[in-house]
């Protein structure tokens, strides 16, 4: 009997896809089988619209140990017999429905992806986007997502070392919550998810299976929020304390040498974990779901197979090792049940006791249809690329007032009120944590360190997907290079709207093409990732937002640079003036999102190489990527951490015509560095023709930027509009409790510095 449209809508399958299933099986599927197809053919699991495009990414290098898409995460060799495993993944739709649990289980899920590679999780990062915080609903999402991330991450003892937060109307009602996890493992201890040996036993370990999360992958993450309906039951519920002991017990079980395969139960639950393990091993399986330990009585086979209850792993072991493995889990008081075995025939036989529940070929389940569509650039997108500088008036306010306003802008203001909730020192590896361009973590037992960063810029991709895609890759690599680390590999999370709309598919395709182009020029492969589509609410798509996580390597942990000025008396070399296309200044001051961003990838490569070389040689004391808010904001940010001010020396007259471009523009390939006066000639000598592009128009070691001072940043570093939404009640620029001397900025006017402008007065 044909299924109804309501049933297909519930599992996000089209009528054409249902007919394809019937044709492949030569019969109609039963309800459990149809649910399994819906889950594995979902956008979240099957990558129906994105897989044909993902082939554009380079995915290999001499250091890459994993095959992209073949395992749960990417693995990269860092030498000394060690590998770093990392991946970023989205939990956008669950976080929109139930933000605390959605964000928390996003952290838990990505941690288990790293665990499934046999690695110990050593770091978390996150990329978050919300609508403007003047909306009560957006404030609710913001508060609860931050609470969920801090609650889960702090409880499992994995430091949250870096991240980013952005606000824009396009993310109202559809926040982006992207979580990244990094793990460390010996190269000879890397685990696989493949169930390859016939006769192997399947063990389900961890939490009991409940009714939470059913249709999380198919019904929630693979459709838009167009219809008003209760979706809360589709969100998983997390238990970080169980996750912690699950991590320890799985790692101990792997140490016994008795575990041949390990797979997380994430999206699509037991269906995905079991079927994908069998597929990777080229085998089939028999599951007896009557052996699955359950949280609730009376659960149907459909519910057991599609539940996305958290904190569960599937282990593969030989029959003779079952007792040894179960001993480990008994020690940790973690449930461990034998639920099936691996067979030669590549079919899935699902039973409940003696009763057949589902009988399906593995191939049909794992080979979701692929759609290669023709994207089209919309007329609106072409129109918004028009930006005539002469039509953009200079702000009527002074440079100093404009700087204060920019520092108070939601997308520039300090995130300290957020990251102070995250434990970033647990495990005692963090050398540079939140607030830096990139986190730096030492690798114990070696002299090395890794650098980690995560970044995205939906506004640039909204204006020009191809160039925006290039810029986001360059930005992440630049953040890594600013610490002195060599970028090794990337992971990405592609957040877009409904790909069935031509203009959205155009954004998706050309963002990927741009990212792939930058990866090849900069020599970094993409080794893992996730695609999150259908991010729309009330007919409005989010900005096209590819988020990229980066891994870099420092051979000598003592040779790293911080983002902040380390000491007084050091010179700063400024890059050239920039333009305003897609800048935070243009939106914050003029309310415009317009223009066409640009990047020179060859110059970007040279700039980053020069920065890394200068740091390695000890020439550069600090380095900070120049991005959101432009040069003026970057210089101000450099003063925050150490309480060291900045004095510009030179003439403003040649910049006065368009000081907004010079100070607040966001042209790419710029890094603000500090160094001792005697080292200026050294960095110029290392430039090999790029020093001037990197250093800007400096003469006699002097910095030709507007004369002015940023001194003793006290209140300045605490300038944050987020406080009122994070619970402190502060708003805008305020003097902090206990500070007797408010920060002073000297106002820029022509070639002169005029009356002091105190922070107190500016507020």
XYZ file of C-alpha atoms in Angstrom:
763
model
C 0.000 0.000 0.000
C 1.527 3.373 -1.016
C 2.542 5.658 1.841
C 0.945 9.044 2.423
C 2.576 12.392 1.816
C 2.431 13.074 5.560
C 4.566 9.991 6.269
C 7.120 10.974 3.637
C 7.240 14.551 4.921
C 7.922 13.262 8.423
C 11.078 11.496 7.253
C 11.995 14.130 4.623
C 11.699 11.833 1.584
C 10.126 12.916 -1.684
C 7.601 10.866 -3.637
C 10.223 10.302 -6.320
C 12.672 8.978 -3.740
C 10.043 6.634 -2.353
C 9.427 5.272 -5.831
C 13.182 4.822 -6.238
C 13.255 2.747 -3.041
C 10.400 0.558 -4.267
C 12.188 0.045 -7.573
C 15.448 -0.937 -5.890
C 13.777 -3.369 -3.506
C 11.239 -4.589 -6.042
C 8.678 -4.278 -3.261
C 7.297 -1.714 -0.854
C 9.325 -1.244 2.338
C 7.724 -1.836 5.708
C 7.578 1.116 8.170
C 10.887 0.292 9.873
C 12.666 -0.121 6.548
C 11.211 3.139 5.262
C 12.370 4.905 8.416
C 15.871 3.526 7.902
C 15.908 4.793 4.316
C 14.627 8.187 5.456
C 17.421 8.511 7.989
C 20.278 7.325 5.763
C 19.015 9.193 2.706
C 18.532 12.390 4.680
C 20.562 15.433 3.755
C 22.382 15.135 7.060
C 23.533 11.549 6.467
C 23.325 11.093 2.705
C 24.708 14.445 1.447
C 22.331 14.283 -1.505
C 22.901 17.809 -2.770
C 26.470 18.376 -1.588
C 28.411 15.172 -2.261
C 28.876 15.906 -5.996
C 30.422 19.256 -5.014
C 32.657 18.028 -2.205
C 34.945 16.361 -4.748
C 36.325 19.828 -5.550
C 38.198 19.876 -2.235
C 41.783 18.604 -2.094
C 41.861 15.957 0.613
C 45.351 14.490 0.690
C 48.885 15.451 1.624
C 51.944 13.568 2.895
C 50.725 14.146 6.449
C 47.102 13.041 5.997
C 46.492 9.546 7.385
C 42.772 9.246 6.725
C 40.647 9.172 3.613
C 38.132 12.014 3.565
C 34.634 10.705 4.282
C 35.813 7.154 4.973
C 36.022 7.535 8.744
C 34.448 9.638 11.479
C 37.107 12.395 11.373
C 40.327 13.404 9.678
C 43.717 12.272 10.991
C 46.967 14.174 10.411
C 50.514 13.039 11.240
C 52.384 15.578 13.396
C 55.516 13.480 13.855
C 56.921 11.700 16.911
C 54.517 8.830 16.259
C 51.491 11.009 16.973
C 48.441 12.037 14.980
C 45.883 14.779 15.514
C 42.275 13.857 14.761
C 39.751 16.649 14.230
C 36.361 17.507 12.797
C 33.660 20.194 12.932
C 29.942 19.428 12.790
C 26.671 21.326 13.028
C 23.824 21.095 15.505
C 21.876 24.033 14.130
C 18.340 22.719 13.902
C 18.277 21.001 17.319
C 19.668 24.181 18.889
C 16.924 26.242 17.298
C 14.285 23.976 18.872
C 15.855 23.336 22.295
C 19.033 25.429 22.558
C 20.560 24.039 25.744
C 20.256 20.361 24.866
C 20.826 21.045 21.173
C 24.150 22.750 21.860
C 25.172 20.323 24.603
C 24.546 17.212 22.521
C 26.322 18.867 19.596
C 29.417 18.931 21.796
C 28.860 15.346 22.920
C 28.370 14.083 19.377
C 31.526 15.625 17.954
C 33.536 14.351 20.926
C 32.372 10.796 20.166
C 33.364 11.206 16.509
C 36.910 11.853 17.701
C 36.708 9.000 20.206
C 35.642 6.669 17.382
C 39.071 7.245 15.812
C 40.742 5.971 18.980
C 41.857 9.460 19.988
C 41.611 11.172 23.352
C 39.702 14.455 22.976
C 42.016 17.330 23.956
C 40.241 20.468 22.752
C 36.885 21.944 21.765
C 36.144 24.951 19.566
C 32.841 26.430 18.482
C 31.421 28.803 15.893
C 28.106 30.426 16.846
C 25.709 32.748 15.037
C 22.510 34.330 16.267
C 20.056 37.030 15.341
C 20.379 40.503 16.936
C 20.210 40.419 20.714
C 17.532 43.113 20.963
C 15.074 40.264 20.288
C 14.007 38.328 23.421
C 13.905 35.087 21.428
C 17.445 35.564 20.122
C 18.659 36.398 23.639
C 17.059 33.175 24.858
C 18.816 31.153 22.138
C 22.131 32.866 22.843
C 22.044 32.336 26.602
C 20.933 28.725 26.432
C 23.373 27.700 23.691
C 26.288 29.150 25.671
C 24.978 27.413 28.779
C 24.713 24.086 26.959
C 28.250 24.296 25.571
C 29.792 25.249 28.902
C 27.789 22.678 30.870
C 28.653 19.724 28.671
C 32.257 20.665 27.866
C 33.204 21.520 31.442
C 31.691 18.294 32.782
C 33.606 16.008 30.414
C 36.942 17.718 31.114
C 37.816 18.838 27.588
C 39.031 22.453 27.307
C 37.139 24.885 25.084
C 40.049 26.852 23.665
C 38.778 28.990 20.771
C 35.709 30.090 18.885
C 33.746 32.901 17.316
C 30.321 34.516 17.729
C 28.482 36.636 15.158
C 25.112 38.335 15.063
C 22.943 39.098 12.055
C 19.252 39.229 11.286
C 19.583 36.310 8.843
C 20.257 33.976 11.791
C 17.136 34.958 13.747
C 15.152 31.807 14.607
C 17.829 29.706 12.856
C 21.062 29.982 14.856
C 24.223 28.260 13.741
C 25.876 26.063 16.357
C 29.000 24.433 14.928
C 31.173 22.387 17.291
C 34.719 21.252 16.597
C 36.713 18.682 18.555
C 40.403 17.797 18.389
C 41.970 14.590 19.632
C 45.431 13.071 19.983
C 46.384 9.461 19.278
C 49.460 7.395 18.487
C 49.564 6.783 14.747
C 49.668 3.016 15.271
C 46.594 3.181 17.536
C 44.204 4.843 15.091
C 40.855 3.051 15.215
C 38.480 2.288 12.372
C 34.699 2.114 12.211
C 34.754 -0.773 9.719
C 33.252 -4.116 10.696
C 35.350 -6.288 8.398
C 35.812 -9.703 9.990
C 32.976 -12.177 9.462
C 31.734 -13.584 12.745
C 32.709 -10.510 14.766
C 30.346 -9.550 17.577
C 28.609 -6.166 17.803
C 28.503 -4.652 21.287
C 26.319 -1.672 22.173
C 27.782 0.302 25.084
C 26.685 3.387 26.969
C 23.323 4.916 27.723
C 19.982 3.189 27.495
C 18.018 3.790 24.311
C 15.026 6.093 24.685
C 12.566 7.895 22.454
C 14.546 11.140 22.242
C 15.971 12.298 18.940
C 13.775 10.214 16.632
C 13.803 11.892 13.197
C 16.543 14.219 14.394
C 18.602 13.625 11.246
C 15.807 13.119 8.743
C 12.865 15.123 10.024
C 14.678 17.988 11.748
C 18.092 18.557 10.182
C 16.901 18.020 6.622
C 14.092 20.501 6.283
C 13.292 24.162 6.905
C 11.275 25.624 9.758
C 8.350 26.612 7.581
C 5.641 24.846 9.537
C 4.687 25.535 13.118
C 4.876 22.203 14.882
C 6.232 20.704 18.057
C 9.733 19.468 17.287
C 11.142 19.229 20.803
C 10.962 15.386 20.947
C 13.325 15.269 17.963
C 16.089 16.856 20.082
C 18.423 14.550 21.965
C 19.049 14.767 25.713
C 22.639 14.644 26.945
C 24.397 13.273 30.030
C 27.975 14.602 30.149
C 28.912 12.578 33.211
C 28.125 9.352 31.373
C 30.015 10.700 28.353
C 33.115 11.144 30.516
C 33.157 7.537 31.705
C 32.254 6.378 28.190
C 35.388 8.110 26.888
C 37.603 6.494 29.506
C 36.078 3.027 29.165
C 36.284 3.023 25.350
C 39.912 4.149 25.411
C 40.748 1.414 27.924
C 38.921 -1.163 25.811
C 40.956 -0.097 22.781
C 44.156 -0.495 24.817
C 43.381 -4.185 25.308
C 43.809 -4.763 21.568
C 40.523 -6.652 21.529
C 38.427 -4.021 19.729
C 38.611 -4.105 15.934
C 35.994 -1.438 15.214
C 34.457 1.545 16.976
C 31.548 3.709 15.835
C 29.549 6.520 17.414
C 25.752 6.385 17.542
C 24.946 9.880 16.361
C 22.539 10.999 13.652
C 20.148 8.129 12.758
C 21.306 6.244 15.862
C 21.729 2.482 15.652
C 20.670 2.450 12.003
C 23.526 4.674 10.914
C 26.158 3.188 13.223
C 25.489 -0.447 12.301
C 24.877 0.032 8.574
C 27.857 2.321 8.022
C 30.191 -0.006 9.933
C 29.092 -2.941 7.803
C 29.368 -0.902 4.602
C 32.900 0.256 5.404
C 33.939 -3.332 5.994
C 32.183 -4.643 2.886
C 30.027 -6.932 5.037
C 26.502 -7.396 6.316
C 25.071 -7.865 9.781
C 22.414 -9.455 11.940
C 20.966 -7.276 14.708
C 18.737 -8.526 17.498
C 17.224 -5.347 18.886
C 15.549 -7.247 21.722
C 19.017 -7.142 23.317
C 19.224 -3.334 23.175
C 19.002 -1.921 26.708
C 16.146 0.578 26.820
C 15.200 3.575 28.898
C 11.451 3.192 28.351
C 9.127 0.175 28.125
C 7.031 -0.585 25.085
C 9.392 0.855 22.496
C 8.771 -0.332 18.937
C 11.418 -1.594 16.552
C 11.056 1.654 14.611
C 11.871 3.683 17.736
C 14.840 1.508 18.710
C 16.413 1.676 15.269
C 15.934 5.436 14.819
C 16.410 6.758 18.353
C 19.258 9.241 18.675
C 19.750 8.836 22.403
C 23.194 10.119 23.295
C 26.321 8.659 24.895
C 26.252 5.366 22.959
C 28.980 3.584 20.992
C 29.049 0.430 18.859
C 32.087 -1.828 19.274
C 33.227 -4.659 17.018
C 35.200 -7.503 18.579
C 36.000 -11.150 17.984
C 33.806 -13.704 19.831
C 36.743 -14.842 21.949
C 37.335 -11.281 23.178
C 33.777 -10.429 24.215
C 34.267 -11.271 27.881
C 37.528 -9.304 28.102
C 35.895 -6.219 26.620
C 32.830 -6.529 28.836
C 35.090 -6.660 31.888
C 36.402 -3.204 31.040
C 32.914 -1.728 30.828
C 31.813 -3.443 34.032
C 34.762 -1.780 35.747
C 33.492 1.626 34.618
C 29.862 0.723 35.356
C 28.929 1.323 31.707
C 26.242 -0.950 30.180
C 27.580 -3.254 27.451
C 25.246 -5.573 25.550
C 25.845 -8.038 22.721
C 23.326 -7.128 20.002
C 24.509 -8.773 16.770
C 27.202 -10.144 14.536
C 28.955 -9.466 11.219
C 28.057 -11.711 8.280
C 29.456 -12.264 4.802
C 26.283 -11.377 2.879
C 26.081 -7.557 2.464
C 22.576 -7.302 3.873
C 21.078 -5.945 7.084
C 18.910 -8.455 8.943
C 17.153 -6.739 11.836
C 15.305 -9.028 14.241
C 13.457 -8.608 17.499
C 13.991 -12.020 19.027
C 12.806 -14.395 16.325
C 10.601 -11.839 14.565
C 12.006 -10.170 11.415
C 11.877 -6.368 11.578
C 13.816 -5.327 8.467
C 15.667 -7.081 5.632
C 17.594 -4.701 3.383
C 20.686 -4.681 1.138
C 23.436 -2.535 2.672
C 24.182 -0.988 -0.720
C 20.674 0.389 -1.188
C 20.725 2.026 2.224
C 24.109 3.699 1.852
C 23.849 4.874 -1.736
C 21.534 7.848 -1.419
C 20.516 9.639 -4.619
C 22.767 12.500 -5.680
C 21.479 15.717 -7.144
C 23.659 17.930 -9.322
C 21.595 21.054 -9.832
C 22.125 24.205 -11.877
C 22.559 27.143 -9.549
C 21.831 30.661 -10.709
C 23.101 33.953 -9.390
C 20.135 36.108 -8.468
C 19.674 39.653 -9.712
C 19.580 40.794 -6.091
C 23.041 39.381 -5.521
C 24.432 41.223 -8.519
C 22.848 44.441 -7.331
C 24.299 44.219 -3.847
C 27.822 43.889 -5.247
C 27.608 47.499 -6.392
C 29.473 49.798 -4.025
C 30.635 53.262 -5.082
C 32.974 54.694 -2.477
C 32.065 58.280 -3.311
C 28.484 57.497 -2.348
C 29.510 56.398 1.161
C 29.856 59.494 3.368
C 32.495 59.722 6.048
C 31.092 59.440 9.565
C 30.371 62.792 11.154
C 31.936 61.585 14.368
C 35.659 61.749 15.061
C 37.965 58.815 14.449
C 38.116 58.121 18.183
C 34.336 58.150 18.530
C 34.037 55.894 15.515
C 36.585 53.503 16.995
C 34.660 53.338 20.260
C 31.460 52.685 18.371
C 33.124 49.924 16.393
C 34.553 48.327 19.532
C 31.050 48.287 20.987
C 29.533 46.700 17.868
C 28.155 43.220 18.645
C 30.411 41.553 16.069
C 33.565 43.207 17.431
C 32.960 43.533 21.192
C 34.837 41.305 23.616
C 33.626 37.722 23.975
C 35.174 37.370 27.410
C 31.765 37.199 29.079
C 31.157 34.037 27.053
C 34.471 32.224 27.074
C 35.066 32.839 30.779
C 32.313 30.235 31.274
C 34.384 27.628 29.449
C 37.212 25.783 31.155
C 40.096 26.278 28.738
C 42.928 25.158 31.051
C 41.769 21.651 31.980
C 44.287 18.985 30.844
C 47.015 21.694 31.328
C 48.026 21.909 27.671
C 46.719 25.362 26.754
C 49.490 27.829 25.948
C 47.262 30.417 24.247
C 43.505 30.208 24.708
C 40.334 32.154 23.916
C 40.848 35.711 22.754
C 43.852 34.840 20.600
C 43.859 34.565 16.807
C 44.361 30.847 17.318
C 44.663 28.593 20.333
C 48.047 26.994 20.998
C 48.284 23.648 22.810
C 51.504 21.946 23.800
C 51.975 18.293 22.949
C 53.235 16.689 26.132
C 56.360 14.625 25.811
C 57.578 16.648 22.815
C 58.757 20.195 22.202
C 55.927 20.750 19.742
C 52.600 22.518 19.857
C 49.516 22.608 17.682
C 47.558 25.721 16.764
C 43.787 25.605 16.328
C 41.381 28.105 14.823
C 37.793 28.267 13.576
C 36.324 31.007 11.420
C 33.661 31.989 8.920
C 32.258 35.101 7.262
C 28.747 34.758 5.910
C 28.613 38.399 4.839
C 31.468 37.999 2.358
C 29.912 34.834 0.907
C 26.555 36.593 0.686
C 28.166 39.273 -1.487
C 30.392 36.951 -3.538
C 30.349 33.208 -2.735
C 33.504 32.438 -4.708
C 35.655 35.166 -3.190
C 34.034 34.728 0.199
C 34.940 31.043 0.150
C 38.546 31.920 -0.617
C 38.637 34.483 2.174
C 37.361 32.148 4.893
C 40.087 29.596 4.124
C 42.725 32.348 3.995
C 41.471 33.797 7.276
C 41.780 30.520 9.168
C 45.250 29.834 7.779
C 46.258 33.426 8.575
C 45.117 32.947 12.165
C 47.308 29.860 12.435
C 50.255 31.601 10.772
C 49.899 34.523 13.187
C 50.966 32.181 15.980
C 53.918 30.935 13.933
C 52.268 27.610 13.118
C 52.350 26.029 9.678
C 48.784 25.215 8.526
C 48.484 21.448 7.959
C 44.830 20.678 7.255
C 41.271 21.942 7.497
C 37.813 20.723 8.450
C 34.658 22.488 7.295
C 30.984 22.870 8.105
C 28.938 24.193 5.198
C 25.867 26.050 6.497
C 23.437 27.068 3.763
C 19.727 27.437 3.020
C 17.512 25.245 0.877
C 19.682 23.864 -1.975
C 16.620 23.223 -4.113
C 16.410 26.974 -4.669
C 18.702 27.937 -7.593
C 20.199 30.971 -5.858
C 21.077 28.909 -2.756
C 22.635 26.111 -4.797
C 24.680 28.765 -6.596
C 25.953 30.011 -3.233
C 26.790 26.463 -2.129
C 28.619 25.513 -5.309
C 30.649 28.686 -5.709
C 31.576 28.915 -2.044
C 32.962 25.383 -2.296
C 34.806 26.235 -5.506
C 36.333 29.292 -3.871
C 37.344 27.372 -0.770
C 38.885 24.613 -2.884
C 40.866 27.162 -4.887
C 42.286 28.719 -1.721
C 43.118 25.291 -0.287
C 45.196 24.450 -3.344
C 47.047 27.765 -3.408
C 47.790 27.654 0.331
C 48.591 23.926 0.295
C 46.066 22.739 2.889
C 43.716 19.755 2.362
C 40.198 19.379 3.760
C 40.221 16.120 5.722
C 36.780 16.065 7.352
C 33.587 18.045 7.691
C 29.838 18.294 7.654
C 27.118 19.900 5.549
C 24.089 21.603 7.089
C 21.448 22.655 4.573
C 17.855 23.890 4.815
C 18.849 26.578 7.307
C 15.818 28.761 6.712
C 13.036 30.198 8.779
C 9.882 31.963 7.653
C 11.067 31.864 4.058
C 14.369 33.584 4.851
C 17.669 31.755 4.309
C 20.684 32.402 6.497
C 23.739 34.029 4.979
C 25.758 31.361 3.152
C 28.152 30.510 5.964
C 30.957 28.025 5.391
C 32.784 27.618 8.699
C 36.342 26.334 8.577
C 38.434 24.836 11.359
C 42.202 24.769 10.970
C 45.102 22.753 12.388
C 48.640 24.098 12.439
C 51.938 22.777 13.782
C 54.678 24.539 15.741
C 57.873 22.515 15.846
C 59.053 24.558 18.850
C 56.357 25.543 21.349
C 58.582 28.317 22.716
C 58.598 29.981 19.291
C 54.996 31.104 19.160
C 53.538 34.592 18.994
C 50.573 35.947 20.904
C 47.991 38.341 19.507
C 48.570 41.046 22.122
C 51.504 43.441 22.420
C 53.935 41.740 24.819
C 55.857 44.809 26.043
C 56.257 48.523 25.572
C 58.651 50.149 23.135
C 58.116 47.812 20.213
C 57.327 49.023 16.732
C 54.310 48.063 14.645
C 54.269 47.621 10.912
C 51.000 48.445 9.226
C 49.809 46.975 5.928
C 48.250 49.049 3.172
C 44.848 50.750 3.253
C 41.816 48.600 2.568
C 38.309 48.918 1.163
C 34.927 48.634 2.821
C 33.198 45.869 0.844
C 31.274 43.637 3.235
C 32.974 45.198 6.247
C 31.643 45.377 9.783
C 32.127 49.159 9.562
C 29.833 49.433 6.566
C 27.078 47.546 8.370
C 27.556 49.003 11.856
C 27.938 52.636 10.793
C 25.965 52.839 7.541
C 23.606 49.856 7.813
C 24.814 48.477 4.477
C 25.877 45.022 3.312
C 27.267 45.736 -0.126
C 30.324 45.575 -2.355
C 32.510 42.782 -3.609
C 35.324 41.572 -1.368
C 38.642 40.684 -2.967
C 41.717 38.634 -2.143
C 45.059 37.947 -3.796
C 45.846 34.345 -2.838
C 49.445 34.505 -4.047
C 50.059 37.505 -1.791
C 48.222 35.735 1.032
C 50.558 32.783 0.765
C 53.646 35.023 0.870
C 52.352 37.079 3.788
C 51.680 34.005 5.893
C 55.035 32.434 5.035
C 56.842 35.639 5.989
C 54.960 35.885 9.278
C 55.779 32.286 10.219
C 59.428 32.786 9.314
C 59.710 36.003 11.308
C 58.167 34.370 14.376
C 60.402 31.300 14.082
C 63.490 33.540 13.900
C 62.413 35.507 16.952
C 62.018 38.758 15.029
C 58.310 39.196 15.700
C 57.076 39.392 19.284
C 53.339 39.408 18.566
C 51.113 38.990 15.527
C 47.393 39.605 15.095
C 45.258 38.991 12.047
C 43.602 42.159 10.742
C 39.973 41.239 10.035
C 36.641 42.343 11.557
C 36.680 46.090 12.087
C 39.916 46.637 10.181
C 43.250 48.058 11.285
C 42.016 50.353 14.048
C 40.132 47.547 15.767
C 43.058 45.150 15.309
C 45.427 47.628 16.984
C 42.994 48.167 19.847
C 42.614 44.413 20.316
C 46.386 44.065 20.523
C 46.357 46.222 23.655
C 43.718 44.316 25.574
C 45.382 41.286 27.115
C 48.572 42.797 28.545
C 47.349 46.324 29.307
C 49.957 47.851 26.990
C 49.018 50.875 24.916
C 49.760 51.895 21.358
C 51.079 55.180 19.947
C 50.870 55.961 16.254
C 53.620 58.136 14.802
C 53.222 59.974 11.523
C 50.843 62.096 9.530
C 47.132 61.582 9.099
C 46.825 64.032 6.251
C 47.440 61.535 3.464
C 44.752 59.247 4.893
C 42.139 61.865 5.683
C 40.373 61.648 2.326
C 39.102 58.167 3.222
C 40.251 57.394 6.748
C 37.291 55.029 7.056
C 38.856 52.753 4.425
C 42.327 53.014 5.943
C 41.310 52.366 9.527
C 38.153 50.250 9.314
C 38.327 48.560 5.913
C 38.805 44.791 5.801
C 41.010 44.116 2.814
C 42.658 40.732 3.164
C 46.232 39.480 3.667
C 47.131 41.793 6.545
C 48.766 40.974 9.856
C 49.663 43.513 12.547
C 52.972 42.552 14.150
C 55.067 44.082 16.919
C 58.841 43.905 17.130
C 61.797 45.664 18.683
C 63.071 48.716 16.768
C 66.331 46.970 15.918
C 64.401 44.133 14.267
C 62.688 46.300 11.649
C 65.457 45.802 9.119
C 65.365 42.064 9.794
C 61.756 41.634 8.776
C 62.308 43.739 5.670
C 65.282 41.586 4.700
C 63.200 38.425 5.124
C 60.455 39.753 2.880
C 62.060 38.805 -0.454
C 59.844 41.257 -2.217
C 56.826 40.790 0.017
C 57.987 42.744 3.052
C 56.482 45.946 1.813
C 53.133 44.330 1.121
C 53.254 42.748 4.547
C 54.614 45.740 6.439
C 52.914 48.545 4.606
C 54.379 51.944 3.857
C 56.704 52.342 6.810
C 59.662 54.721 6.731
C 62.573 54.851 9.138
C 60.798 52.394 11.394
C 57.939 54.825 11.969
C 54.294 53.937 11.677
C 52.361 56.304 9.386
C 48.951 55.922 11.002
C 46.879 58.602 12.678
C 48.657 60.051 15.704
C 46.891 58.863 18.790
C 47.147 56.774 21.874
C 45.381 53.756 23.280
C 46.621 53.552 26.817
C 45.961 51.159 29.707
C 42.967 49.458 28.134
C 41.144 48.560 31.380
C 37.583 49.407 30.385
C 38.402 49.115 26.693
C 39.098 45.431 26.827
C 35.825 44.972 28.684
C 33.842 46.950 26.128
C 31.132 44.458 25.309
C 27.492 44.727 24.464
C 27.081 41.017 25.212
C 27.150 41.457 28.977
C 23.504 42.429 29.226
C 22.591 39.199 27.442
C 25.023 37.035 29.374
C 23.611 37.934 32.737
C 25.606 40.865 34.177
C 23.238 43.636 33.151
C 26.032 45.872 31.833
C 25.456 47.611 28.571
C 27.727 49.306 26.072
C 30.915 50.983 27.244
C 31.128 51.123 30.993
C 33.839 51.623 33.532
C 34.319 48.304 35.305
C 33.933 47.938 39.097
C 37.134 48.658 40.959
C 38.754 50.683 38.167
C 39.745 54.133 39.397
C 41.247 55.442 36.156
C 39.021 55.234 33.110
C 40.680 54.456 29.811
C 41.670 57.514 27.822
C 41.763 57.845 24.067
C 43.187 60.922 22.415
C 40.939 62.189 19.660
C 42.305 62.220 16.110
C 41.835 65.451 14.222
C 43.968 66.332 11.243
C 47.626 66.100 12.139
C 46.999 66.951 15.754
C 45.988 65.189 18.916
C 43.367 67.238 20.728
C 41.515 67.042 24.035
C 41.458 63.677 25.802
C 38.304 61.667 25.349
C 37.703 59.587 28.439
C 35.901 56.294 28.306
C 33.614 57.505 31.027
C 32.483 60.450 28.917
C 32.172 58.307 25.787
C 29.762 55.963 27.496
